[in-house]
CSV table of C-alpha atoms and ligand atoms in Angstrom, one decimal:
chain,number,residue,atom,x,y,z
A,1,MET,CA,3.1,-19.9,5.4
A,2,ALA,CA,4.5,-18.4,2.2
A,3,ALA,CA,8.3,-18.6,2.5
A,4,LEU,CA,9.2,-16.6,-0.6
A,5,THR,CA,8.2,-13.2,-2.0
A,6,LYS,CA,8.3,-12.6,-5.7
A,7,VAL,CA,9.7,-9.2,-6.7
A,8,GLU,CA,8.5,-7.9,-10.1
A,9,THR,CA,11.2,-6.0,-11.9
A,10,GLY,CA,9.6,-5.2,-15.3
A,11,VAL,CA,11.3,-5.3,-18.6
A,12,PHE,CA,13.7,-2.6,-19.7
A,13,ASP,CA,15.2,-2.1,-23.1
A,14,PRO,CA,19.0,-2.6,-22.7
A,15,ARG,CA,19.6,-0.9,-26.1
A,16,ARG,CA,19.0,2.5,-24.5
A,17,PHE,CA,22.6,2.2,-23.2
A,18,LYS,CA,23.7,3.3,-26.6
A,19,GLU,CA,23.0,6.8,-25.5
A,20,VAL,CA,25.6,6.8,-22.7
A,21,LEU,CA,28.3,4.3,-23.6
A,22,SER,CA,31.4,4.9,-25.7
A,23,ALA,CA,31.2,3.5,-29.3
A,24,GLU,CA,33.6,0.7,-28.3
A,25,ALA,CA,31.7,-0.3,-25.1
A,26,TRP,CA,28.4,-0.2,-27.0
A,27,ALA,CA,29.7,-2.5,-29.7
A,28,ALA,CA,30.7,-5.1,-27.2
A,29,PHE,CA,27.5,-4.8,-25.3
A,30,SER,CA,25.2,-4.9,-28.4
A,31,GLU,CA,27.0,-8.0,-29.7
A,32,ALA,CA,26.3,-9.7,-26.4
A,33,LEU,CA,22.7,-8.7,-26.5
A,34,ASP,CA,22.4,-10.4,-29.8
A,35,ARG,CA,23.4,-13.7,-28.4
A,36,ALA,CA,22.0,-13.5,-24.8
A,37,GLU,CA,18.5,-15.0,-25.6
A,38,GLU,CA,20.0,-18.0,-27.5
A,39,THR,CA,22.6,-18.6,-24.7
A,40,PHE,CA,20.0,-18.9,-22.0
A,41,LYS,CA,17.2,-20.5,-24.0
A,42,GLY,CA,15.2,-23.0,-21.9
A,43,ARG,CA,16.7,-21.8,-18.6
A,44,THR,CA,15.5,-19.4,-15.9
A,45,ILE,CA,18.0,-17.4,-13.9
A,46,TRP,CA,16.7,-17.2,-10.4
A,47,ASN,CA,18.2,-14.5,-8.1
A,48,VAL,CA,17.5,-15.0,-4.4
A,49,ASN,CA,18.3,-12.4,-1.6
A,50,SER,CA,16.8,-11.2,1.6
A,51,THR,CA,15.2,-7.9,0.8
A,52,GLY,CA,13.2,-6.5,-2.1
A,53,LYS,CA,13.9,-2.9,-1.2
A,54,GLY,CA,16.5,-0.8,0.7
A,55,GLY,CA,20.3,-1.2,0.3
A,56,GLY,CA,22.6,-1.8,-2.6
A,57,VAL,CA,21.8,-5.3,-3.6
A,58,ALA,CA,18.1,-4.7,-4.1
A,59,GLU,CA,18.9,-1.6,-6.0
A,60,MET,CA,21.1,-3.5,-8.4
A,61,LEU,CA,19.0,-6.5,-8.8
A,62,TYR,CA,16.0,-4.5,-9.8
A,63,SER,CA,17.7,-3.0,-12.8
A,64,LEU,CA,20.0,-5.8,-13.9
A,65,LEU,CA,17.1,-8.3,-14.0
A,66,ALA,CA,14.9,-5.9,-15.9
A,67,TYR,CA,17.6,-5.4,-18.6
A,68,ALA,CA,18.3,-9.1,-18.7
A,69,MET,CA,14.5,-9.6,-19.3
A,70,GLY,CA,14.7,-6.9,-22.0
A,71,ALA,CA,17.4,-8.9,-23.7
A,72,GLY,CA,15.1,-12.0,-23.8
A,73,VAL,CA,16.6,-13.7,-20.8
A,74,ASP,CA,14.2,-15.2,-18.3
A,75,ALA,CA,15.6,-13.6,-15.1
A,76,ARG,CA,13.5,-13.8,-11.9
A,77,TRP,CA,13.8,-12.6,-8.3
A,78,ARG,CA,12.7,-14.1,-5.0
A,79,VAL,CA,13.2,-12.8,-1.5
A,80,ILE,CA,13.5,-15.3,1.3
A,81,GLU,CA,11.6,-15.1,4.6
A,82,GLY,CA,13.1,-15.3,8.0
A,83,ASN,CA,12.2,-14.7,11.6
A,84,PRO,CA,13.7,-11.9,13.7
A,85,GLU,CA,16.3,-14.3,15.2
A,86,PHE,CA,17.5,-15.3,11.8
A,87,PHE,CA,18.0,-11.7,10.7
A,88,ARG,CA,19.8,-10.9,14.0
A,89,ILE,CA,22.2,-13.7,13.2
A,90,THR,CA,22.6,-12.8,9.5
A,91,LYS,CA,23.2,-9.2,10.4
A,92,ARG,CA,25.9,-10.4,12.8
A,93,VAL,CA,27.4,-12.4,10.0
A,94,HIS,CA,27.3,-9.3,7.8
A,95,ASN,CA,29.0,-7.2,10.4
A,96,HIS,CA,31.6,-9.9,11.0
A,97,LEU,CA,32.3,-10.1,7.2
A,98,HIS,CA,33.1,-6.4,7.5
A,99,GLY,CA,35.5,-7.2,10.4
A,100,SER,CA,33.2,-5.8,13.0
A,101,PRO,CA,31.7,-7.7,16.0
A,102,GLY,CA,28.2,-6.2,15.5
A,103,ASP,CA,26.0,-7.0,18.4
A,104,GLY,CA,28.8,-9.0,20.0
A,105,GLY,CA,26.9,-12.3,19.9
A,106,ARG,CA,28.3,-15.7,18.9
A,107,LEU,CA,28.3,-17.5,15.6
A,108,GLY,CA,28.4,-21.0,17.0
A,109,PRO,CA,26.5,-24.3,16.4
A,110,GLU,CA,23.3,-23.0,18.0
A,111,GLU,CA,23.2,-19.9,15.7
A,112,HIS,CA,24.0,-22.2,12.8
A,113,ALA,CA,21.0,-24.4,13.6
A,114,VAL,CA,18.7,-21.3,13.8
A,115,TYR,CA,20.1,-20.1,10.5
A,116,LEU,CA,19.5,-23.4,8.7
A,117,ASP,CA,16.0,-23.9,10.3
A,118,ALA,CA,14.8,-20.6,9.0
A,119,LEU,CA,16.2,-21.4,5.5
A,120,GLU,CA,14.5,-24.7,5.3
A,121,PRO,CA,11.0,-23.5,4.2
A,122,ASN,CA,12.6,-21.2,1.7
A,123,ALA,CA,14.6,-24.1,0.2
A,124,GLU,CA,11.4,-26.1,0.0
A,125,ALA,CA,9.5,-23.3,-1.7
A,126,LEU,CA,12.4,-22.7,-4.2
A,127,ALA,CA,12.6,-26.4,-5.0
A,128,LYS,CA,9.1,-26.2,-6.3
A,129,LEU,CA,9.9,-23.4,-8.7
A,130,VAL,CA,13.4,-24.2,-9.9
A,131,ARG,CA,13.8,-26.7,-12.8
A,132,PRO,CA,16.9,-28.8,-13.6
A,133,ARG,CA,18.2,-26.6,-16.4
A,134,ASP,CA,18.0,-23.4,-14.3
A,135,ILE,CA,20.7,-21.2,-12.8
A,136,VAL,CA,20.4,-20.0,-9.3
A,137,ILE,CA,22.3,-17.0,-8.1
A,138,LEU,CA,22.2,-16.6,-4.3
A,139,HIS,CA,23.1,-13.3,-2.8
A,140,ASP,CA,25.0,-12.7,0.4
A,141,PRO,CA,25.2,-14.5,3.8
A,142,GLN,CA,21.5,-14.8,4.3
A,143,THR,CA,21.1,-17.2,1.3
A,144,ALA,CA,24.4,-19.2,1.5
A,145,GLY,CA,22.7,-22.0,3.3
A,146,LEU,CA,20.6,-22.5,0.2
A,147,VAL,CA,23.5,-23.6,-1.9
A,148,ALA,CA,23.3,-27.3,-1.1
A,149,PRO,CA,19.5,-27.6,-1.5
A,150,MET,CA,19.6,-25.7,-4.8
A,151,LYS,CA,22.4,-27.9,-6.1
A,152,GLU,CA,20.0,-30.7,-5.8
A,153,VAL,CA,17.5,-29.1,-8.1
A,154,ALA,CA,19.3,-26.8,-10.5
A,155,ASP,CA,22.2,-27.2,-13.0
A,156,PHE,CA,24.2,-24.3,-11.7
A,157,VAL,CA,24.4,-22.5,-8.4
A,158,VAL,CA,26.4,-19.3,-8.0
A,159,TRP,CA,27.0,-17.5,-4.6
A,160,ARG,CA,27.4,-13.8,-4.9
A,161,CYS,CA,29.0,-12.0,-1.9
A,162,HIS,CA,28.5,-8.2,-1.8
A,163,VAL,CA,30.5,-7.6,1.4
A,164,GLY,CA,34.1,-8.0,2.5
A,165,LEU,CA,37.1,-6.6,4.2
A,166,ASP,CA,40.4,-5.4,2.7
A,167,VAL,CA,42.5,-7.1,5.3
A,168,PRO,CA,40.6,-10.0,6.9
A,169,ASN,CA,40.7,-10.2,10.7
A,170,ASP,CA,39.7,-13.1,13.1
A,171,ILE,CA,36.2,-11.7,13.3
A,172,ALA,CA,35.8,-12.0,9.5
A,173,ARG,CA,37.3,-15.5,9.5
A,174,ASN,CA,34.8,-16.5,12.1
A,175,ALA,CA,32.0,-15.6,9.7
A,176,TRP,CA,33.8,-17.6,6.9
A,177,ASP,CA,33.8,-20.6,9.2
A,178,PHE,CA,30.1,-20.2,9.8
A,179,LEU,CA,29.3,-20.2,6.1
A,180,ASP,CA,32.1,-21.9,4.1
A,181,GLU,CA,30.7,-25.4,4.2
A,182,HIS,CA,27.7,-24.0,2.3
A,183,VAL,CA,29.6,-21.6,0.0
A,184,ASP,CA,32.1,-24.2,-0.9
A,185,ARG,CA,29.5,-26.3,-2.8
A,186,ALA,CA,28.6,-23.5,-5.2
A,187,ASP,CA,29.7,-23.8,-8.8
A,188,ALA,CA,31.1,-20.2,-8.7
A,189,HIS,CA,31.7,-17.6,-6.1
A,190,VAL,CA,31.5,-13.9,-7.1
A,191,PHE,CA,33.1,-11.2,-5.0
A,192,SER,CA,33.2,-7.4,-5.6
A,193,ARG,CA,37.0,-7.2,-5.3
A,194,LYS,CA,39.9,-9.6,-5.1
A,195,GLU,CA,40.8,-8.6,-1.5
A,196,PHE,CA,37.4,-9.9,-0.4
A,197,VAL,CA,37.9,-13.4,-1.6
A,198,TRP,CA,37.8,-15.9,1.3
A,199,LEU,CA,40.9,-17.9,1.9
A,200,GLY,CA,40.4,-21.6,1.2
A,201,LEU,CA,37.8,-21.2,-1.6
A,202,ALA,CA,38.8,-22.8,-4.9
A,203,PRO,CA,40.5,-20.1,-7.0
A,204,GLU,CA,39.2,-21.6,-10.2
A,205,LYS,CA,35.6,-21.1,-9.0
A,206,THR,CA,36.1,-17.5,-8.0
A,207,VAL,CA,35.3,-14.5,-10.1
A,208,ILE,CA,35.5,-10.7,-9.4
A,209,ILE,CA,32.6,-8.7,-10.6
A,210,PRO,CA,32.3,-5.1,-9.2
A,211,PRO,CA,28.8,-3.7,-8.8
A,212,SER,CA,27.2,-1.1,-11.0
A,213,ILE,CA,24.5,1.6,-11.1
A,214,ASP,CA,21.6,2.1,-13.6
A,215,ALA,CA,22.0,5.4,-15.4
A,216,PHE,CA,18.3,5.5,-16.3
A,217,SER,CA,16.6,4.5,-13.0
A,218,PRO,CA,14.7,7.1,-10.9
A,219,LYS,CA,17.8,7.1,-8.7
A,220,ASN,CA,20.3,8.2,-11.4
A,221,GLN,CA,18.3,9.5,-14.4
A,222,GLU,CA,19.0,13.1,-15.6
A,223,LEU,CA,16.8,15.6,-13.8
A,224,GLU,CA,16.3,19.1,-15.0
A,225,ARG,CA,16.9,21.8,-12.4
A,226,PRO,CA,13.2,22.7,-11.8
A,227,SER,CA,12.5,19.0,-11.1
A,228,VAL,CA,15.5,18.8,-8.6
A,229,GLU,CA,14.2,21.9,-6.9
A,230,GLY,CA,10.6,20.7,-7.0
A,231,ILE,CA,11.4,17.4,-5.5
A,232,LEU,CA,13.4,18.9,-2.7
A,233,ALA,CA,10.6,21.3,-2.0
A,234,ALA,CA,8.0,18.5,-2.1
A,235,SER,CA,10.0,16.4,0.3
A,236,GLY,CA,10.5,19.3,2.7
A,237,LEU,CA,14.3,19.3,2.4
A,238,VAL,CA,15.1,22.6,0.5
A,239,GLU,CA,12.9,25.6,0.1
A,240,GLY,CA,12.3,27.5,-3.1
A,241,GLY,CA,11.2,24.9,-5.6
A,242,ASP,CA,7.7,24.3,-7.0
A,243,PRO,CA,6.3,21.0,-5.7
A,244,GLY,CA,4.1,20.9,-8.8
A,245,LEU,CA,7.3,20.3,-10.7
A,246,ALA,CA,8.5,17.4,-8.5
A,247,THR,CA,8.5,15.1,-11.5
A,248,PHE,CA,10.6,12.1,-12.5
A,249,VAL,CA,10.3,9.2,-14.9
A,250,ARG,CA,9.3,5.9,-13.4
A,251,ALA,CA,11.3,2.8,-14.2
A,252,GLY,CA,8.5,1.6,-16.5
A,253,GLY,CA,8.5,5.0,-18.3
A,254,GLN,CA,5.3,6.5,-16.7
A,255,PRO,CA,5.6,10.0,-15.2
A,256,GLY,CA,6.2,10.1,-11.4
A,257,LEU,CA,5.6,12.9,-8.9
A,258,VAL,CA,7.2,13.2,-5.5
A,259,ARG,CA,4.4,13.9,-2.9
A,260,ARG,CA,5.5,12.5,0.4
A,261,PRO,CA,7.7,14.6,2.7
A,262,ALA,CA,10.8,13.3,4.5
A,263,ASP,CA,10.5,13.0,8.2
A,264,LEU,CA,13.0,15.5,9.7
A,265,VAL,CA,14.0,13.5,12.7
A,266,ASP,CA,14.8,15.7,15.8
A,267,GLY,CA,13.1,18.7,14.1
A,268,GLY,CA,14.6,21.3,11.9
A,269,ALA,CA,13.2,23.0,8.8
A,270,ALA,CA,13.8,22.9,5.0
A,271,LEU,CA,17.1,24.5,4.0
A,272,ALA,CA,17.2,27.9,2.3
A,273,ALA,CA,17.0,27.8,-1.5
A,274,ASP,CA,20.7,29.0,-1.8
A,275,ALA,CA,22.1,26.8,1.0
A,276,ARG,CA,25.3,24.9,0.2
A,277,ILE,CA,24.8,21.3,1.0
A,278,VAL,CA,27.0,18.4,2.1
A,279,THR,CA,25.1,15.1,1.9
A,280,GLN,CA,25.5,11.5,3.0
A,281,VAL,CA,22.8,9.0,2.0
A,282,SER,CA,22.9,5.6,3.5
A,283,ARG,CA,21.0,3.0,5.6
A,284,TRP,CA,21.1,3.7,9.4
A,285,ASP,CA,24.0,1.5,10.0
A,286,ARG,CA,27.0,2.1,12.3
A,287,LEU,CA,29.4,1.0,9.6
A,288,LYS,CA,28.3,4.0,7.6
A,289,ASP,CA,29.5,6.1,10.5
A,290,PRO,CA,26.6,8.6,10.7
A,291,LEU,CA,27.8,9.9,14.0
A,292,GLY,CA,31.3,10.5,12.6
A,293,VAL,CA,29.8,12.4,9.6
A,294,MET,CA,27.8,14.6,11.9
A,295,LEU,CA,30.5,15.2,14.5
A,296,GLY,CA,33.2,15.8,11.9
A,297,PHE,CA,30.8,18.3,10.2
A,298,ALA,CA,30.2,20.1,13.5
A,299,ASP,CA,33.8,20.3,14.5
A,300,HIS,CA,35.7,20.8,11.2
A,301,ILE,CA,33.3,21.9,8.4
A,302,ALA,CA,30.6,24.1,10.0
A,303,PRO,CA,33.1,26.5,11.7
A,304,ARG,CA,34.9,27.2,8.4
A,305,THR,CA,32.1,27.3,5.9
A,306,ASP,CA,28.4,28.3,5.6
A,307,ALA,CA,27.4,24.7,4.5
A,308,HIS,CA,24.6,22.5,5.8
A,309,LEU,CA,24.8,18.8,6.3
A,310,VAL,CA,21.9,16.5,5.2
A,311,LEU,CA,22.2,13.0,6.6
A,312,ALA,CA,19.6,11.0,4.8
A,313,GLY,CA,18.4,7.4,5.1
A,314,PRO,CA,15.3,5.3,4.8
A,315,ALA,CA,12.4,5.5,7.1
A,316,VAL,CA,13.5,2.7,9.4
A,317,GLU,CA,10.4,0.5,9.7
A,318,ALA,CA,10.8,-0.3,6.0
A,319,ILE,CA,13.9,-2.4,5.9
A,320,SER,CA,13.0,-5.9,7.1
A,321,ASP,CA,16.5,-7.5,7.0
A,322,ASP,CA,18.2,-4.6,8.9
A,323,PRO,CA,17.1,-4.9,12.6
A,324,GLU,CA,19.6,-2.3,13.8
A,325,GLY,CA,18.3,0.6,11.7
A,326,ALA,CA,15.9,2.0,14.3
A,327,GLU,CA,18.5,1.7,17.0
A,328,VAL,CA,21.2,3.6,15.0
A,329,LEU,CA,18.8,6.3,13.9
A,330,GLU,CA,17.9,6.8,17.6
A,331,GLU,CA,21.6,7.1,18.5
A,332,VAL,CA,22.1,9.7,15.8
A,333,ARG,CA,19.0,11.6,16.8
A,334,ALA,CA,20.1,11.6,20.5
A,335,ALA,CA,23.6,12.9,19.5
A,336,HIS,CA,22.0,15.6,17.3
A,337,SER,CA,19.7,16.7,20.1
A,338,ARG,CA,22.7,17.2,22.4
A,339,MET,CA,24.5,19.6,20.0
A,340,PRO,CA,24.6,23.3,20.5
A,341,PRO,CA,21.5,24.9,18.8
A,342,ASP,CA,23.5,26.8,16.2
A,343,VAL,CA,25.3,23.7,14.9
A,344,ARG,CA,22.2,21.5,15.3
A,345,ALA,CA,20.3,23.9,13.0
A,346,ARG,CA,22.9,23.3,10.3
A,347,ILE,CA,22.3,19.5,10.3
A,348,LEU,CA,19.2,17.8,8.9
A,349,LEU,CA,18.5,14.2,9.8
A,350,ALA,CA,16.1,13.1,7.0
A,351,ALA,CA,14.2,9.8,7.1
A,352,LEU,CA,13.1,9.4,3.5
A,353,PRO,CA,9.7,7.9,2.8
A,354,MET,CA,9.9,4.3,1.6
A,355,ASP,CA,6.2,3.7,0.7
A,356,ASP,CA,7.1,4.1,-3.0
A,357,SER,CA,10.7,3.0,-3.7
A,358,GLU,CA,10.8,5.0,-6.9
A,359,GLU,CA,9.7,8.2,-5.1
A,360,ASN,CA,12.4,7.5,-2.5
A,361,ALA,CA,14.9,7.1,-5.3
A,362,ALA,CA,13.9,10.3,-7.0
A,363,ILE,CA,14.4,12.2,-3.7
A,364,VAL,CA,17.9,10.6,-3.3
A,365,ASN,CA,18.6,11.6,-6.9
A,366,ALA,CA,17.5,15.2,-6.4
A,367,LEU,CA,19.4,15.5,-3.1
A,368,GLN,CA,22.6,14.1,-4.6
A,369,ARG,CA,22.3,16.4,-7.7
A,370,ARG,CA,21.7,19.4,-5.4
A,371,SER,CA,24.7,18.7,-3.1
A,372,ASP,CA,27.9,20.6,-3.3
A,373,VAL,CA,29.8,17.7,-1.9
A,374,VAL,CA,28.7,14.1,-1.5
A,375,VAL,CA,30.2,12.2,1.4
A,376,GLN,CA,30.5,8.4,2.1
A,377,LYS,CA,32.4,8.2,5.3
A,378,SER,CA,31.9,4.5,5.9
A,379,ILE,CA,34.0,2.4,8.2
A,380,ALA,CA,33.5,-0.7,6.0
A,381,GLU,CA,32.0,-0.9,2.6
A,382,GLY,CA,31.6,-3.7,0.1
A,383,PHE,CA,31.3,-1.3,-2.8
A,384,GLY,CA,29.3,1.8,-1.8
A,385,LEU,CA,26.8,2.4,-4.6
A,386,THR,CA,26.2,5.9,-3.2
A,387,VAL,CA,29.7,6.8,-4.2
A,388,ALA,CA,29.1,5.8,-7.9
A,389,GLU,CA,25.7,7.6,-7.7
A,390,GLY,CA,27.2,10.8,-6.6
A,391,MET,CA,30.0,10.5,-9.1
A,392,TRP,CA,27.6,9.8,-12.0
A,393,LYS,CA,25.9,13.1,-11.1
A,394,ALA,CA,29.2,14.9,-11.5
A,395,ARG,CA,29.5,15.6,-7.8
A,396,PRO,CA,32.8,15.7,-6.0
A,397,VAL,CA,32.7,12.8,-3.5
A,398,VAL,CA,34.7,12.5,-0.3
A,399,ALA,CA,34.8,9.0,0.9
A,400,SER,CA,36.8,6.6,3.0
A,401,ARG,CA,39.7,4.7,1.5
A,402,ILE,CA,38.2,1.3,2.2
A,403,GLY,CA,36.6,-1.6,0.3
A,404,GLY,CA,35.2,-1.0,-3.1
A,405,ILE,CA,35.3,2.8,-2.7
A,406,GLN,CA,39.0,2.7,-3.6
A,407,ASP,CA,38.1,1.0,-6.9
A,408,GLN,CA,35.7,3.9,-7.8
A,409,ILE,CA,37.6,7.1,-6.8
A,410,VAL,CA,41.0,7.9,-8.2
A,411,ASP,CA,42.2,10.0,-5.3
A,412,GLY,CA,42.6,13.7,-6.1
A,413,VAL,CA,41.3,13.2,-9.7
A,414,SER,CA,37.7,11.8,-9.5
A,415,GLY,CA,37.1,12.4,-5.8
A,416,VAL,CA,38.9,12.5,-2.5
A,417,LEU,CA,39.8,9.4,-0.5
A,418,VAL,CA,40.1,9.9,3.3
A,419,SER,CA,42.7,7.4,4.6
A,420,ASP,CA,41.6,7.0,8.2
A,421,PRO,CA,37.9,6.7,8.5
A,422,GLY,CA,38.4,7.6,12.2
A,423,ALA,CA,40.2,10.9,11.5
A,424,LEU,CA,37.4,13.4,11.5
A,425,ALA,CA,39.8,16.3,10.9
A,426,GLU,CA,41.0,14.7,7.6
A,427,TYR,CA,37.4,14.2,6.4
A,428,GLY,CA,36.5,17.8,7.5
A,429,ALA,CA,39.5,19.2,5.7
A,430,ALA,CA,38.7,17.4,2.5
A,431,VAL,CA,35.1,18.6,2.4
A,432,THR,CA,36.0,22.1,3.4
A,433,GLY,CA,38.7,22.2,0.7
A,434,LEU,CA,36.1,21.4,-2.0
A,435,LEU,CA,33.6,23.8,-0.6
A,436,LEU,CA,36.1,26.6,-0.7
A,437,ASP,CA,37.4,25.7,-4.2
A,438,PRO,CA,34.3,25.3,-6.5
A,439,ARG,CA,36.4,25.0,-9.7
A,440,ARG,CA,38.4,22.1,-8.3
A,441,ALA,CA,35.1,20.5,-7.2
A,442,GLU,CA,33.6,21.0,-10.6
A,443,SER,CA,36.5,19.4,-12.5
A,444,MET,CA,36.6,16.5,-10.0
A,445,GLY,CA,32.9,16.0,-10.6
A,446,PHE,CA,33.4,15.9,-14.4
A,447,GLU,CA,36.2,13.3,-14.0
A,448,ALA,CA,34.0,11.3,-11.7
A,449,MET,CA,31.1,11.1,-14.2
A,450,ASN,CA,33.4,9.8,-16.9
A,451,ARG,CA,34.9,7.2,-14.6
A,452,VAL,CA,31.4,5.8,-13.8
A,453,ARG,CA,30.6,5.9,-17.5
A,454,THR,CA,33.5,3.6,-18.4
A,455,GLU,CA,33.6,1.4,-15.3
A,456,PHE,CA,30.4,1.2,-13.3
A,457,LEU,CA,27.3,1.1,-15.5
A,458,GLY,CA,25.1,-2.0,-15.9
A,459,PRO,CA,26.4,-3.2,-19.3
A,460,ARG,CA,29.8,-4.0,-18.0
A,461,HIS,CA,28.2,-5.9,-15.1
A,462,LEU,CA,25.8,-7.8,-17.3
A,463,LEU,CA,28.7,-8.7,-19.7
A,464,GLN,CA,30.7,-10.2,-16.8
A,465,TYR,CA,27.7,-12.3,-15.7
A,466,LEU,CA,27.1,-13.5,-19.3
A,467,GLU,CA,30.8,-14.5,-19.5
A,468,LEU,CA,30.7,-16.3,-16.2
A,469,LEU,CA,27.5,-18.2,-16.8
A,470,SER,CA,28.5,-19.1,-20.4
A,471,LYS,CA,31.7,-20.5,-19.1
A,472,LEU,CA,29.9,-22.6,-16.5
A,473,MET,CA,27.5,-24.0,-19.2
A,474,GLN,CA,30.4,-24.7,-21.6
A,475,LYS,CA,32.4,-26.5,-18.9
A,476,ALA,CA,29.3,-28.7,-18.1
A,477,THR,CA,28.8,-29.5,-21.8
A,478,ALA,CA,32.5,-30.4,-22.2
A,479,SER,CA,32.6,-32.7,-19.2
B,1,LIG,N1,19.3,4.3,-0.5
B,1,LIG,C1,18.1,4.7,-0.8
B,1,LIG,N2,17.3,5.4,0.0
B,1,LIG,C2,17.8,5.7,1.3
B,1,LIG,C3,19.1,5.3,1.7
B,1,LIG,C4,19.8,4.5,0.7
B,1,LIG,O1,17.6,4.5,-2.0
B,1,LIG,O2,17.1,6.3,2.0
B,1,LIG,C5,20.1,3.6,-1.5
B,1,LIG,C6,21.3,4.3,-2.0
B,1,LIG,O3,21.0,5.3,-2.8
B,1,LIG,C7,22.1,3.2,-2.6
B,1,LIG,C8,21.7,2.0,-1.7
B,1,LIG,O4,20.5,2.3,-1.0
B,1,LIG,O5,21.6,2.9,-3.9
B,1,LIG,C9,22.8,1.7,-0.7
B,1,LIG,O6,23.8,1.0,-1.4
B,1,LIG,P1,25.3,1.0,-0.8
B,1,LIG,O7,26.1,0.1,-1.7
B,1,LIG,O8,25.8,2.4,-0.8
B,1,LIG,O9,25.2,0.4,0.6
B,1,LIG,P2,24.5,-0.8,1.3
B,1,LIG,O10,23.2,-0.3,1.8
B,1,LIG,O11,24.3,-1.9,0.3
B,1,LIG,O12,25.4,-1.2,2.4
């Protein structure tokens, strides 16, 4: 049985970033590009995670690796295989790392044995590919158990954790206990923010690298208004556009056309062409609080504005490492179906087609660009790429004051932070305030775009990896 899936990322020209970076940022990045190929000569950088599509990690890897390849660095991506029990346990670990009990199950020795058993064939398959001079970057809890086997075959092994909790609780510490004997053996640990660093890990091996978005991907590329309207018409979300104009540029540069409609779960119809729209895009995950977004909208936004809510996420059968998706979507659908008809009609539950991930991305792009307010009302969040995505599109974003969201939004300047994710009235007031004050919303959107330009684009991220890996290699040469 094949234990690894290869994900092709293509090769993108990193020099295109000259268009969007400041002169100073471009100078630093282009200098790094000049030396990247030489720095990694004779080495392959393997990235290993648990899904090739859906979610923030896959989103980032796709672009970062393609730009690395464009810079002459041999960067490759493999996805591990696991059985349903493995993914149930790793989802539990993921939830625990966010401080939440998830399905309430244990993380004990039996679970640990299931976890390691499932990883074994993956370790064997990787050992056949990885050569001694290579670098292996393992992403998230699903791959932590591969640190030791990879240390046996590669020069350097980095563990990159994309999740965390601002103030760790016992539940999170339970997940650390489950994994730290593995993580501890890596040459470096990368976290998205300093608050997420696990107690007990060697500080000299720990590095903070916040995530980033790709300004040119189908998800974030500039779209002209007819394309935005065309895409939203083709996907059945908003009326008025010409589906013939539902165009975007694929990652490889070829023209793309959105053809597949979204599935409007629990019924409903495309919104009117002039509808004002509040949107949250996320996986169907309780930590994204889709129920709170919907109930807060019904109680605190709908009565005071004419806006509609679009709650969008992936078609659930598509995400193999997220076994709870279908369950959560069903909970949201059931709550929606119990709402009074007038409010229900103002809320669309959209499961976006995932057959073609670039088409899916173009729909998300158009939806975010068309939104008057973008929301990310998560209960826990490692970073929240959807926040940066909304900000890059000059949208005012209302999001919870948690995790990496706090590093992105400067409250009141480049978005609004809602202090208590449980307080639906506060979230409702923030969204309503922006809907009623379009000038404030516009200036916030402008600030937001500039903040992403300086802090959260790929070049900053790639530079930090270059620095980390160069240091590891220098240290090894010196010792
Ligand atoms: N996403 C998507 N299609 C969907 C739902 C989500 O492309 O139907 C993307 C979203 O745009 C973002 C990523 O999945 O790029 C989610 O990343 P985030 O960091 O917000 O959350 P995660 O899923 O990693 O917890």
